[in-house]
Coordinates of C-alpha atoms in Angstrom, one line a residue:
X185 CA 104.2 44.5 66.1
X186 CA 105.6 47.9 65.6
X187 CA 109.3 48.6 66.6
X188 CA 109.9 51.3 69.0
X189 CA 112.9 53.5 68.2
X190 CA 115.0 55.9 70.3
X191 CA 117.3 58.6 69.0
X192 CA 120.5 58.4 71.0
X193 CA 123.6 60.7 70.5
X194 CA 122.1 62.8 67.7
X195 CA 124.2 65.3 65.8
X196 CA 121.6 68.1 65.9
X197 CA 122.0 71.4 63.8
X198 CA 119.7 74.2 64.7
X199 CA 119.0 76.9 62.0
X200 CA 117.1 80.3 62.0
X201 CA 117.0 83.6 60.2
X202 CA 117.8 86.5 62.4
X203 CA 116.5 89.8 61.3
X204 CA 116.8 92.1 64.3
X205 CA 120.5 93.3 63.8
X206 CA 121.8 95.8 61.4
X207 CA 124.0 93.7 59.0
X208 CA 125.4 96.8 57.4
X209 CA 126.7 98.2 60.7
X210 CA 128.1 94.7 61.4
X211 CA 129.8 94.7 58.0
X212 CA 131.4 98.0 58.7
X213 CA 132.5 96.6 62.2
X214 CA 134.3 93.7 60.5
X215 CA 136.2 95.9 58.1
X216 CA 137.2 98.2 61.0
X217 CA 138.5 95.1 62.9
X218 CA 140.7 94.3 60.0
X219 CA 142.0 97.9 59.8
X220 CA 142.6 97.7 63.7
X221 CA 144.3 94.3 63.6
X222 CA 145.1 93.2 60.0
X223 CA 146.8 89.9 61.0
X224 CA 143.9 88.8 63.4
X225 CA 144.5 85.3 64.4
X226 CA 144.8 81.9 62.7
X227 CA 142.7 79.2 63.9
X228 CA 140.8 77.3 61.0
X229 CA 141.0 80.0 58.4
X230 CA 142.9 79.4 55.1
X231 CA 143.7 82.7 53.4
X232 CA 140.9 84.6 55.3
X233 CA 140.6 86.7 58.4
X234 CA 139.5 85.9 61.9
X235 CA 139.5 88.7 64.5
X236 CA 140.5 88.3 68.1
X237 CA 137.6 87.9 70.4
X238 CA 135.1 90.7 70.6
X239 CA 134.4 92.2 74.1
X240 CA 131.0 93.0 75.6
X241 CA 129.9 96.6 74.9
X242 CA 132.6 96.8 72.0
X243 CA 129.8 97.1 69.4
X244 CA 126.1 97.7 69.9
X245 CA 125.0 95.4 67.1
X246 CA 127.2 92.6 68.4
X247 CA 125.6 93.0 71.8
X248 CA 122.2 92.8 70.1
X249 CA 123.2 89.5 68.3
X250 CA 124.4 88.2 71.7
X251 CA 121.1 89.0 73.2
X252 CA 119.4 87.0 70.5
X253 CA 121.9 84.2 70.7
X254 CA 121.4 83.9 74.5
X255 CA 117.6 83.4 73.9
X256 CA 118.2 80.8 71.2
X257 CA 120.8 78.9 73.4
X258 CA 118.6 79.0 76.3
X259 CA 115.9 77.3 74.3
X260 CA 118.4 74.7 72.9
X261 CA 119.7 74.0 76.4
X262 CA 116.2 73.4 77.7
X263 CA 115.6 71.0 74.7
X264 CA 118.8 69.1 75.3
X265 CA 118.8 68.9 79.1
X266 CA 121.9 71.2 79.5
X267 CA 122.2 73.9 82.0
X268 CA 122.4 77.3 80.4
X269 CA 126.0 77.7 79.2
X270 CA 127.8 81.0 78.9
X271 CA 129.0 82.8 75.8
X272 CA 132.8 82.6 76.3
X273 CA 134.0 83.9 72.8
X274 CA 132.7 85.6 69.7
X275 CA 134.7 86.8 66.7
X276 CA 134.5 88.0 63.1
X277 CA 135.4 86.0 60.1
X278 CA 136.0 87.4 56.6
X279 CA 136.3 84.9 53.9
X280 CA 138.0 86.7 50.9
X281 CA 137.7 85.3 47.5
X282 CA 139.9 82.0 47.4
X283 CA 139.7 81.5 51.2
X284 CA 138.2 78.6 53.2
X285 CA 138.1 77.2 56.7
X286 CA 139.8 73.7 57.3
X287 CA 138.0 70.9 59.1
X288 CA 137.9 71.5 62.8
X289 CA 135.7 71.5 65.9
X290 CA 135.5 73.8 68.9
X291 CA 137.3 72.2 71.9
X292 CA 135.5 73.2 75.1
X293 CA 132.4 74.3 73.5
X294 CA 129.0 72.7 74.2
X295 CA 127.4 74.7 71.5
X296 CA 129.1 76.7 68.7
X297 CA 127.6 78.5 65.9
X298 CA 127.9 81.0 62.8
X299 CA 125.7 84.0 61.9
X300 CA 126.1 85.3 58.4
X301 CA 126.5 89.1 58.2
X302 CA 126.9 89.3 54.4
X303 CA 126.7 86.2 52.2
X304 CA 124.8 85.3 49.0
X305 CA 124.2 81.6 48.4
X306 CA 123.9 82.3 44.7
X307 CA 127.6 83.2 44.5
X308 CA 129.1 80.0 45.7
X309 CA 131.0 81.8 48.6
X310 CA 131.6 78.5 50.4
X311 CA 129.0 76.3 52.2
X312 CA 129.5 75.1 55.7
X313 CA 129.8 71.3 55.8
X314 CA 129.3 69.2 58.9
X315 CA 131.0 65.8 59.0
X316 CA 129.8 62.7 60.5
X317 CA 132.1 61.5 63.3
X318 CA 130.9 58.0 64.5
X319 CA 132.8 55.9 62.0
X320 CA 129.7 54.7 60.3
X321 CA 131.5 54.5 57.0
X322 CA 133.3 51.4 58.3
X323 CA 130.0 49.7 58.9
X324 CA 127.7 51.0 56.1
X325 CA 129.5 50.2 52.8
X326 CA 128.4 52.3 49.8
X327 CA 127.2 49.3 48.2
X328 CA 124.4 48.9 50.8
X329 CA 123.2 52.5 50.7
X330 CA 120.0 52.5 48.8
X331 CA 119.5 56.4 49.2
X332 CA 121.2 59.2 51.2
X333 CA 119.2 59.9 54.5
X334 CA 120.0 61.3 57.8
X335 CA 121.0 57.6 58.9
X336 CA 123.4 57.0 55.9
X337 CA 124.8 60.3 55.1
X338 CA 128.5 61.1 55.9
X339 CA 128.2 64.8 55.9
X340 CA 125.6 67.6 55.4
X341 CA 126.0 70.9 53.7
X342 CA 124.3 74.2 54.3
X343 CA 124.4 77.4 52.1
X344 CA 125.6 80.6 53.7
X345 CA 122.9 83.5 53.4
X346 CA 122.7 86.8 55.0
X347 CA 120.8 86.6 58.3
X348 CA 121.3 82.8 58.6
X349 CA 122.0 81.4 61.9
X350 CA 123.5 77.8 62.6
X351 CA 124.0 76.4 66.0
X352 CA 125.6 72.9 66.5
X353 CA 127.3 70.8 69.1
X354 CA 130.9 72.1 69.7
X355 CA 132.4 68.7 69.0
X356 CA 130.7 68.4 65.5
X357 CA 133.5 68.5 62.8
X358 CA 133.0 71.2 60.2
X359 CA 134.7 73.0 57.3
X360 CA 133.8 75.9 55.1
X361 CA 134.3 75.5 51.4
X362 CA 136.3 77.9 49.2
X363 CA 134.9 81.3 48.5
X364 CA 134.8 81.0 44.6
X365 CA 133.1 84.4 44.1
X366 CA 134.8 87.7 43.9
X367 CA 133.1 89.0 46.9
X368 CA 134.0 88.8 50.6
X369 CA 131.8 86.6 52.8
X370 CA 131.4 87.9 56.4
X371 CA 130.2 86.0 59.4
X372 CA 130.4 86.0 63.2
X373 CA 131.2 82.8 65.1
X374 CA 130.7 82.1 68.6
X375 CA 131.2 79.3 71.3
X376 CA 128.9 78.6 74.5
X377 CA 130.4 76.5 77.2
X378 CA 130.7 76.1 81.1
X379 CA 130.6 79.3 83.0

């Protein structure tokens, strides 16, 4: 007899490489945002920069990225049985050398994500790390783990790389490691939720 299994309450992380936006134009836009509003806002960043929300038609390349995100989110919504959510905010992140992002989640977001405008995985600019949130560590002692798998892992790490896109449930806790290089890492984060 073969056991049937069902995957309930998964913590899915979708990834892709986007190549239909001009990253050099987005990089310039990021630095223009810093000049325009040097303080930005403080949410999860530690010594880095986060812009206020970007408005539609503020930047052609952001609008192009949103068009791509809408297509990807539509497919994800279809896969997961969720009605098509709406983009409700999008912003620029610049992680300077020595900066990081504290552990957080995105309250009110069904799907959240990050797109990397300028990042080199060979420079140790800080990986994004997703934390398991179901308290399995109280039930699977390390002495019982034969090997790390999707079932036993307590976190997953992904390298940041120019053109990389990650989309994940807004409730999935995540953080970004310290940028240990001497070069800024630039990304764009976003949230989709109820219209």
